[in-house]
Amino acid sequence: MDFPQGKGIREFNRLYKELDDLYHDLSLKMGLSDSAFIILYAICEMGDGCLQRDICLMSYLSKQTINSSIQKLEQGGYLVLKPGKGRDREIFLTDAGRRLAEEKILPVAIMENLAFEELSPEESRELLRLTGKYVERFRAKAKQIL
């Protein structure tokens, strides 16, 4: 089979995988599963009271994966779920969850910010512009299949 992938896209995919592996390694180092890390990160970013569907949209993880991990975090005493509108349940960090997020999630967010700030303003704008442009064009091509 003649695989049509060019050198540029192979490198882009390699870098994407490398970044994904880096987050995985950080999650393990922090003693968290990937999904627990993502859920805690999402709550830190969106704030207490966010919904499971918000986390699914932010993370691109399945509802089942998020739900299972939320249950484990709740059983561990890190989250509490409260009734929201309709069938929604809002997710809140407990005091233990807040401490866990401060110890495990915030240091990673700080590292991300520091790494991004090491780019010049022009480089950061260009990175965002080009990545957005690539996603937009790939999405347009994918619509032919989806």
mmCIF file with all atom_site columns, C-alpha atoms in Angstrom:
data_model
loop_
_atom_site.group_PDB
_atom_site.id
_atom_site.type_symbol
_atom_site.label_atom_id
_atom_site.label_alt_id
_atom_site.label_comp_id
_atom_site.label_asym_id
_atom_site.label_entity_id
_atom_site.label_seq_id
_atom_site.pdbx_PDB_ins_code
_atom_site.Cartn_x
_atom_site.Cartn_y
_atom_site.Cartn_z
_atom_site.occupancy
_atom_site.B_iso_or_equiv
_atom_site.pdbx_formal_charge
_atom_site.auth_seq_id
_atom_site.auth_comp_id
_atom_site.auth_asym_id
_atom_site.auth_atom_id
_atom_site.pdbx_PDB_model_num
ATOM 1   C CA . MET A 1 1   ? 0.000   0.000  0.000  1.00 0.00 ? 1   MET A CA 1
ATOM 2   C CA . ASP A 1 2   ? 1.295   3.415  -0.926 1.00 0.00 ? 2   ASP A CA 1
ATOM 3   C CA . PHE A 1 3   ? 0.540   5.603  2.102  1.00 0.00 ? 3   PHE A CA 1
ATOM 4   C CA . PRO A 1 4   ? -0.046  9.193  0.904  1.00 0.00 ? 4   PRO A CA 1
ATOM 5   C CA . GLN A 1 5   ? 1.196   10.951 4.024  1.00 0.00 ? 5   GLN A CA 1
ATOM 6   C CA . GLY A 1 6   ? 3.843   13.572 3.357  1.00 0.00 ? 6   GLY A CA 1
ATOM 7   C CA . LYS A 1 7   ? 6.837   14.383 5.513  1.00 0.00 ? 7   LYS A CA 1
ATOM 8   C CA . GLY A 1 8   ? 5.225   17.538 6.936  1.00 0.00 ? 8   GLY A CA 1
ATOM 9   C CA . ILE A 1 9   ? 2.083   15.841 8.218  1.00 0.00 ? 9   ILE A CA 1
ATOM 10  C CA . ARG A 1 10  ? 4.138   12.955 9.632  1.00 0.00 ? 10  ARG A CA 1
ATOM 11  C CA . GLU A 1 11  ? 6.180   15.474 11.625 1.00 0.00 ? 11  GLU A CA 1
ATOM 12  C CA . PHE A 1 12  ? 3.036   17.322 12.747 1.00 0.00 ? 12  PHE A CA 1
ATOM 13  C CA . ASN A 1 13  ? 1.485   14.027 13.918 1.00 0.00 ? 13  ASN A CA 1
ATOM 14  C CA . ARG A 1 14  ? 4.723   13.036 15.668 1.00 0.00 ? 14  ARG A CA 1
ATOM 15  C CA . LEU A 1 15  ? 4.779   16.340 17.547 1.00 0.00 ? 15  LEU A CA 1
ATOM 16  C CA . TYR A 1 16  ? 1.101   15.957 18.458 1.00 0.00 ? 16  TYR A CA 1
ATOM 17  C CA . LYS A 1 17  ? 1.808   12.436 19.789 1.00 0.00 ? 17  LYS A CA 1
ATOM 18  C CA . GLU A 1 18  ? 4.873   13.692 21.667 1.00 0.00 ? 18  GLU A CA 1
ATOM 19  C CA . LEU A 1 19  ? 2.768   16.357 23.374 1.00 0.00 ? 19  LEU A CA 1
ATOM 20  C CA . ASP A 1 20  ? 0.087   13.789 24.201 1.00 0.00 ? 20  ASP A CA 1
ATOM 21  C CA . ASP A 1 21  ? 2.757   11.475 25.648 1.00 0.00 ? 21  ASP A CA 1
ATOM 22  C CA . LEU A 1 22  ? 4.135   14.352 27.713 1.00 0.00 ? 22  LEU A CA 1
ATOM 23  C CA . TYR A 1 23  ? 0.716   14.949 29.313 1.00 0.00 ? 23  TYR A CA 1
ATOM 24  C CA . HIS A 1 24  ? 0.385   11.199 29.918 1.00 0.00 ? 24  HIS A CA 1
ATOM 25  C CA . ASP A 1 25  ? 3.796   11.081 31.610 1.00 0.00 ? 25  ASP A CA 1
ATOM 26  C CA . LEU A 1 26  ? 2.919   14.120 33.739 1.00 0.00 ? 26  LEU A CA 1
ATOM 27  C CA . SER A 1 27  ? -0.377  12.500 34.771 1.00 0.00 ? 27  SER A CA 1
ATOM 28  C CA . LEU A 1 28  ? 1.461   9.348  35.834 1.00 0.00 ? 28  LEU A CA 1
ATOM 29  C CA . LYS A 1 29  ? 4.097   11.347 37.701 1.00 0.00 ? 29  LYS A CA 1
ATOM 30  C CA . MET A 1 30  ? 1.317   13.158 39.537 1.00 0.00 ? 30  MET A CA 1
ATOM 31  C CA . GLY A 1 31  ? -0.234  9.793  40.481 1.00 0.00 ? 31  GLY A CA 1
ATOM 32  C CA . LEU A 1 32  ? -3.352  10.361 38.389 1.00 0.00 ? 32  LEU A CA 1
ATOM 33  C CA . SER A 1 33  ? -4.961  8.571  35.482 1.00 0.00 ? 33  SER A CA 1
ATOM 34  C CA . ASP A 1 34  ? -5.099  10.547 32.245 1.00 0.00 ? 34  ASP A CA 1
ATOM 35  C CA . SER A 1 35  ? -8.853  11.025 32.613 1.00 0.00 ? 35  SER A CA 1
ATOM 36  C CA . ALA A 1 36  ? -8.640  12.113 36.268 1.00 0.00 ? 36  ALA A CA 1
ATOM 37  C CA . PHE A 1 37  ? -5.960  14.631 35.324 1.00 0.00 ? 37  PHE A CA 1
ATOM 38  C CA . ILE A 1 38  ? -8.122  15.955 32.475 1.00 0.00 ? 38  ILE A CA 1
ATOM 39  C CA . ILE A 1 39  ? -11.216 16.232 34.700 1.00 0.00 ? 39  ILE A CA 1
ATOM 40  C CA . LEU A 1 40  ? -9.372  18.102 37.440 1.00 0.00 ? 40  LEU A CA 1
ATOM 41  C CA . TYR A 1 41  ? -7.702  20.337 34.834 1.00 0.00 ? 41  TYR A CA 1
ATOM 42  C CA . ALA A 1 42  ? -11.095 21.090 33.258 1.00 0.00 ? 42  ALA A CA 1
ATOM 43  C CA . ILE A 1 43  ? -12.674 21.968 36.604 1.00 0.00 ? 43  ILE A CA 1
ATOM 44  C CA . CYS A 1 44  ? -9.742  24.261 37.405 1.00 0.00 ? 44  CYS A CA 1
ATOM 45  C CA . GLU A 1 45  ? -10.186 25.962 34.037 1.00 0.00 ? 45  GLU A CA 1
ATOM 46  C CA . MET A 1 46  ? -13.991 26.135 33.930 1.00 0.00 ? 46  MET A CA 1
ATOM 47  C CA . GLY A 1 47  ? -14.629 26.482 37.648 1.00 0.00 ? 47  GLY A CA 1
ATOM 48  C CA . ASP A 1 48  ? -16.776 24.650 40.148 1.00 0.00 ? 48  ASP A CA 1
ATOM 49  C CA . GLY A 1 49  ? -20.248 23.827 38.934 1.00 0.00 ? 49  GLY A CA 1
ATOM 50  C CA . CYS A 1 50  ? -19.241 22.751 35.448 1.00 0.00 ? 50  CYS A CA 1
ATOM 51  C CA . LEU A 1 51  ? -21.076 19.860 33.850 1.00 0.00 ? 51  LEU A CA 1
ATOM 52  C CA . GLN A 1 52  ? -19.887 16.478 32.652 1.00 0.00 ? 52  GLN A CA 1
ATOM 53  C CA . ARG A 1 53  ? -20.801 17.428 29.084 1.00 0.00 ? 53  ARG A CA 1
ATOM 54  C CA . ASP A 1 54  ? -18.609 20.541 29.356 1.00 0.00 ? 54  ASP A CA 1
ATOM 55  C CA . ILE A 1 55  ? -15.662 18.337 30.291 1.00 0.00 ? 55  ILE A CA 1
ATOM 56  C CA . CYS A 1 56  ? -16.448 15.961 27.413 1.00 0.00 ? 56  CYS A CA 1
ATOM 57  C CA . LEU A 1 57  ? -16.480 18.852 24.946 1.00 0.00 ? 57  LEU A CA 1
ATOM 58  C CA . MET A 1 58  ? -13.244 20.282 26.304 1.00 0.00 ? 58  MET A CA 1
ATOM 59  C CA . SER A 1 59  ? -11.366 16.985 26.444 1.00 0.00 ? 59  SER A CA 1
ATOM 60  C CA . TYR A 1 60  ? -12.804 14.973 23.543 1.00 0.00 ? 60  TYR A CA 1
ATOM 61  C CA . LEU A 1 61  ? -13.009 11.978 25.875 1.00 0.00 ? 61  LEU A CA 1
ATOM 62  C CA . SER A 1 62  ? -16.104 9.799  25.784 1.00 0.00 ? 62  SER A CA 1
ATOM 63  C CA . LYS A 1 63  ? -18.980 10.396 28.169 1.00 0.00 ? 63  LYS A CA 1
ATOM 64  C CA . GLN A 1 64  ? -18.435 6.896  29.592 1.00 0.00 ? 64  GLN A CA 1
ATOM 65  C CA . THR A 1 65  ? -14.745 7.564  30.327 1.00 0.00 ? 65  THR A CA 1
ATOM 66  C CA . ILE A 1 66  ? -15.505 10.903 31.971 1.00 0.00 ? 66  ILE A CA 1
ATOM 67  C CA . ASN A 1 67  ? -18.414 9.459  33.959 1.00 0.00 ? 67  ASN A CA 1
ATOM 68  C CA . SER A 1 68  ? -16.340 6.535  35.244 1.00 0.00 ? 68  SER A CA 1
ATOM 69  C CA . SER A 1 69  ? -13.471 8.783  36.271 1.00 0.00 ? 69  SER A CA 1
ATOM 70  C CA . ILE A 1 70  ? -15.823 11.285 37.934 1.00 0.00 ? 70  ILE A CA 1
ATOM 71  C CA . GLN A 1 71  ? -17.302 8.435  39.977 1.00 0.00 ? 71  GLN A CA 1
ATOM 72  C CA . LYS A 1 72  ? -13.812 7.346  41.099 1.00 0.00 ? 72  LYS A CA 1
ATOM 73  C CA . LEU A 1 73  ? -12.887 10.925 42.038 1.00 0.00 ? 73  LEU A CA 1
ATOM 74  C CA . GLU A 1 74  ? -16.177 11.271 43.905 1.00 0.00 ? 74  GLU A CA 1
ATOM 75  C CA . GLN A 1 75  ? -15.582 7.986  45.769 1.00 0.00 ? 75  GLN A CA 1
ATOM 76  C CA . GLY A 1 76  ? -12.081 9.218  46.632 1.00 0.00 ? 76  GLY A CA 1
ATOM 77  C CA . GLY A 1 77  ? -13.580 12.318 48.221 1.00 0.00 ? 77  GLY A CA 1
ATOM 78  C CA . TYR A 1 78  ? -12.230 14.770 45.623 1.00 0.00 ? 78  TYR A CA 1
ATOM 79  C CA . LEU A 1 79  ? -15.518 15.730 43.935 1.00 0.00 ? 79  LEU A CA 1
ATOM 80  C CA . VAL A 1 80  ? -19.116 16.190 44.913 1.00 0.00 ? 80  VAL A CA 1
ATOM 81  C CA . LEU A 1 81  ? -22.005 16.241 42.464 1.00 0.00 ? 81  LEU A CA 1
ATOM 82  C CA . LYS A 1 82  ? -24.995 18.505 43.068 1.00 0.00 ? 82  LYS A CA 1
ATOM 83  C CA . PRO A 1 83  ? -28.293 18.730 41.197 1.00 0.00 ? 83  PRO A CA 1
ATOM 84  C CA . GLY A 1 84  ? -28.350 21.275 38.400 1.00 0.00 ? 84  GLY A CA 1
ATOM 85  C CA . LYS A 1 85  ? -30.953 22.166 35.795 1.00 0.00 ? 85  LYS A CA 1
ATOM 86  C CA . GLY A 1 86  ? -33.061 19.230 34.649 1.00 0.00 ? 86  GLY A CA 1
ATOM 87  C CA . ARG A 1 87  ? -31.010 16.037 34.739 1.00 0.00 ? 87  ARG A CA 1
ATOM 88  C CA . ASP A 1 88  ? -27.697 17.895 34.888 1.00 0.00 ? 88  ASP A CA 1
ATOM 89  C CA . ARG A 1 89  ? -25.446 17.445 37.877 1.00 0.00 ? 89  ARG A CA 1
ATOM 90  C CA . GLU A 1 90  ? -22.903 20.126 38.627 1.00 0.00 ? 90  GLU A CA 1
ATOM 91  C CA . ILE A 1 91  ? -19.385 19.052 39.626 1.00 0.00 ? 91  ILE A CA 1
ATOM 92  C CA . PHE A 1 92  ? -17.592 20.685 42.538 1.00 0.00 ? 92  PHE A CA 1
ATOM 93  C CA . LEU A 1 93  ? -14.179 20.126 44.068 1.00 0.00 ? 93  LEU A CA 1
ATOM 94  C CA . THR A 1 94  ? -14.159 19.184 47.731 1.00 0.00 ? 94  THR A CA 1
ATOM 95  C CA . ASP A 1 95  ? -11.468 20.619 49.999 1.00 0.00 ? 95  ASP A CA 1
ATOM 96  C CA . ALA A 1 96  ? -9.407  17.477 49.308 1.00 0.00 ? 96  ALA A CA 1
ATOM 97  C CA . GLY A 1 97  ? -10.042 17.922 45.573 1.00 0.00 ? 97  GLY A CA 1
ATOM 98  C CA . ARG A 1 98  ? -8.950  21.545 45.754 1.00 0.00 ? 98  ARG A CA 1
ATOM 99  C CA . ARG A 1 99  ? -5.715  20.534 47.514 1.00 0.00 ? 99  ARG A CA 1
ATOM 100 C CA . LEU A 1 100 ? -5.126  17.794 44.937 1.00 0.00 ? 100 LEU A CA 1
ATOM 101 C CA . ALA A 1 101 ? -5.657  20.252 42.084 1.00 0.00 ? 101 ALA A CA 1
ATOM 102 C CA . GLU A 1 102 ? -3.319  22.790 43.685 1.00 0.00 ? 102 GLU A CA 1
ATOM 103 C CA . GLU A 1 103 ? -0.615  20.139 44.127 1.00 0.00 ? 103 GLU A CA 1
ATOM 104 C CA . LYS A 1 104 ? -0.993  18.270 40.836 1.00 0.00 ? 104 LYS A CA 1
ATOM 105 C CA . ILE A 1 105 ? -2.780  20.378 38.221 1.00 0.00 ? 105 ILE A CA 1
ATOM 106 C CA . LEU A 1 106 ? -1.709  23.956 38.871 1.00 0.00 ? 106 LEU A CA 1
ATOM 107 C CA . PRO A 1 107 ? 2.024   23.195 38.514 1.00 0.00 ? 107 PRO A CA 1
ATOM 108 C CA . VAL A 1 108 ? 1.354   21.773 35.032 1.00 0.00 ? 108 VAL A CA 1
ATOM 109 C CA . ALA A 1 109 ? -0.721  24.814 34.066 1.00 0.00 ? 109 ALA A CA 1
ATOM 110 C CA . ILE A 1 110 ? 2.141   27.028 35.228 1.00 0.00 ? 110 ILE A CA 1
ATOM 111 C CA . MET A 1 111 ? 4.601   25.001 33.120 1.00 0.00 ? 111 MET A CA 1
ATOM 112 C CA . GLU A 1 112 ? 2.329   25.379 30.091 1.00 0.00 ? 112 GLU A CA 1
ATOM 113 C CA . ASN A 1 113 ? 2.135   29.132 30.576 1.00 0.00 ? 113 ASN A CA 1
ATOM 114 C CA . LEU A 1 114 ? 5.875   29.489 31.062 1.00 0.00 ? 114 LEU A CA 1
ATOM 115 C CA . ALA A 1 115 ? 6.619   27.449 27.932 1.00 0.00 ? 115 ALA A CA 1
ATOM 116 C CA . PHE A 1 116 ? 4.123   29.496 25.891 1.00 0.00 ? 116 PHE A CA 1
ATOM 117 C CA . GLU A 1 117 ? 5.489   32.769 27.260 1.00 0.00 ? 117 GLU A CA 1
ATOM 118 C CA . GLU A 1 118 ? 8.970   31.771 26.081 1.00 0.00 ? 118 GLU A CA 1
ATOM 119 C CA . LEU A 1 119 ? 7.663   32.166 22.549 1.00 0.00 ? 119 LEU A CA 1
ATOM 120 C CA . SER A 1 120 ? 7.778   35.674 21.213 1.00 0.00 ? 120 SER A CA 1
ATOM 121 C CA . PRO A 1 121 ? 4.391   37.380 20.817 1.00 0.00 ? 121 PRO A CA 1
ATOM 122 C CA . GLU A 1 122 ? 4.728   36.909 17.056 1.00 0.00 ? 122 GLU A CA 1
ATOM 123 C CA . GLU A 1 123 ? 5.562   33.205 17.439 1.00 0.00 ? 123 GLU A CA 1
ATOM 124 C CA . SER A 1 124 ? 2.635   32.552 19.774 1.00 0.00 ? 124 SER A CA 1
ATOM 125 C CA . ARG A 1 125 ? 0.203   34.349 17.458 1.00 0.00 ? 125 ARG A CA 1
ATOM 126 C CA . GLU A 1 126 ? 1.588   32.440 14.459 1.00 0.00 ? 126 GLU A CA 1
ATOM 127 C CA . LEU A 1 127 ? 1.376   29.104 16.260 1.00 0.00 ? 127 LEU A CA 1
ATOM 128 C CA . LEU A 1 128 ? -2.259  29.720 17.132 1.00 0.00 ? 128 LEU A CA 1
ATOM 129 C CA . ARG A 1 129 ? -3.096  31.115 13.702 1.00 0.00 ? 129 ARG A CA 1
ATOM 130 C CA . LEU A 1 130 ? -1.533  28.244 11.777 1.00 0.00 ? 130 LEU A CA 1
ATOM 131 C CA . THR A 1 131 ? -2.854  25.527 14.070 1.00 0.00 ? 131 THR A CA 1
ATOM 132 C CA . GLY A 1 132 ? -6.332  27.031 13.808 1.00 0.00 ? 132 GLY A CA 1
ATOM 133 C CA . LYS A 1 133 ? -6.026  27.232 10.030 1.00 0.00 ? 133 LYS A CA 1
ATOM 134 C CA . TYR A 1 134 ? -4.932  23.591 9.818  1.00 0.00 ? 134 TYR A CA 1
ATOM 135 C CA . VAL A 1 135 ? -7.825  22.440 12.037 1.00 0.00 ? 135 VAL A CA 1
ATOM 136 C CA . GLU A 1 136 ? -10.299 24.483 9.990  1.00 0.00 ? 136 GLU A CA 1
ATOM 137 C CA . ARG A 1 137 ? -9.093  22.987 6.699  1.00 0.00 ? 137 ARG A CA 1
ATOM 138 C CA . PHE A 1 138 ? -8.915  19.453 8.069  1.00 0.00 ? 138 PHE A CA 1
ATOM 139 C CA . ARG A 1 139 ? -12.455 19.831 9.460  1.00 0.00 ? 139 ARG A CA 1
ATOM 140 C CA . ALA A 1 140 ? -13.684 20.960 6.024  1.00 0.00 ? 140 ALA A CA 1
ATOM 141 C CA . LYS A 1 141 ? -12.145 17.851 4.418  1.00 0.00 ? 141 LYS A CA 1
ATOM 142 C CA . ALA A 1 142 ? -13.526 15.606 7.177  1.00 0.00 ? 142 ALA A CA 1
ATOM 143 C CA . LYS A 1 143 ? -17.076 16.900 6.578  1.00 0.00 ? 143 LYS A CA 1
ATOM 144 C CA . GLN A 1 144 ? -17.024 14.897 3.334  1.00 0.00 ? 144 GLN A CA 1
ATOM 145 C CA . ILE A 1 145 ? -16.922 11.747 5.472  1.00 0.00 ? 145 ILE A CA 1
ATOM 146 C CA . LEU A 1 146 ? -18.758 12.817 8.631  1.00 0.00 ? 146 LEU A CA 1
#
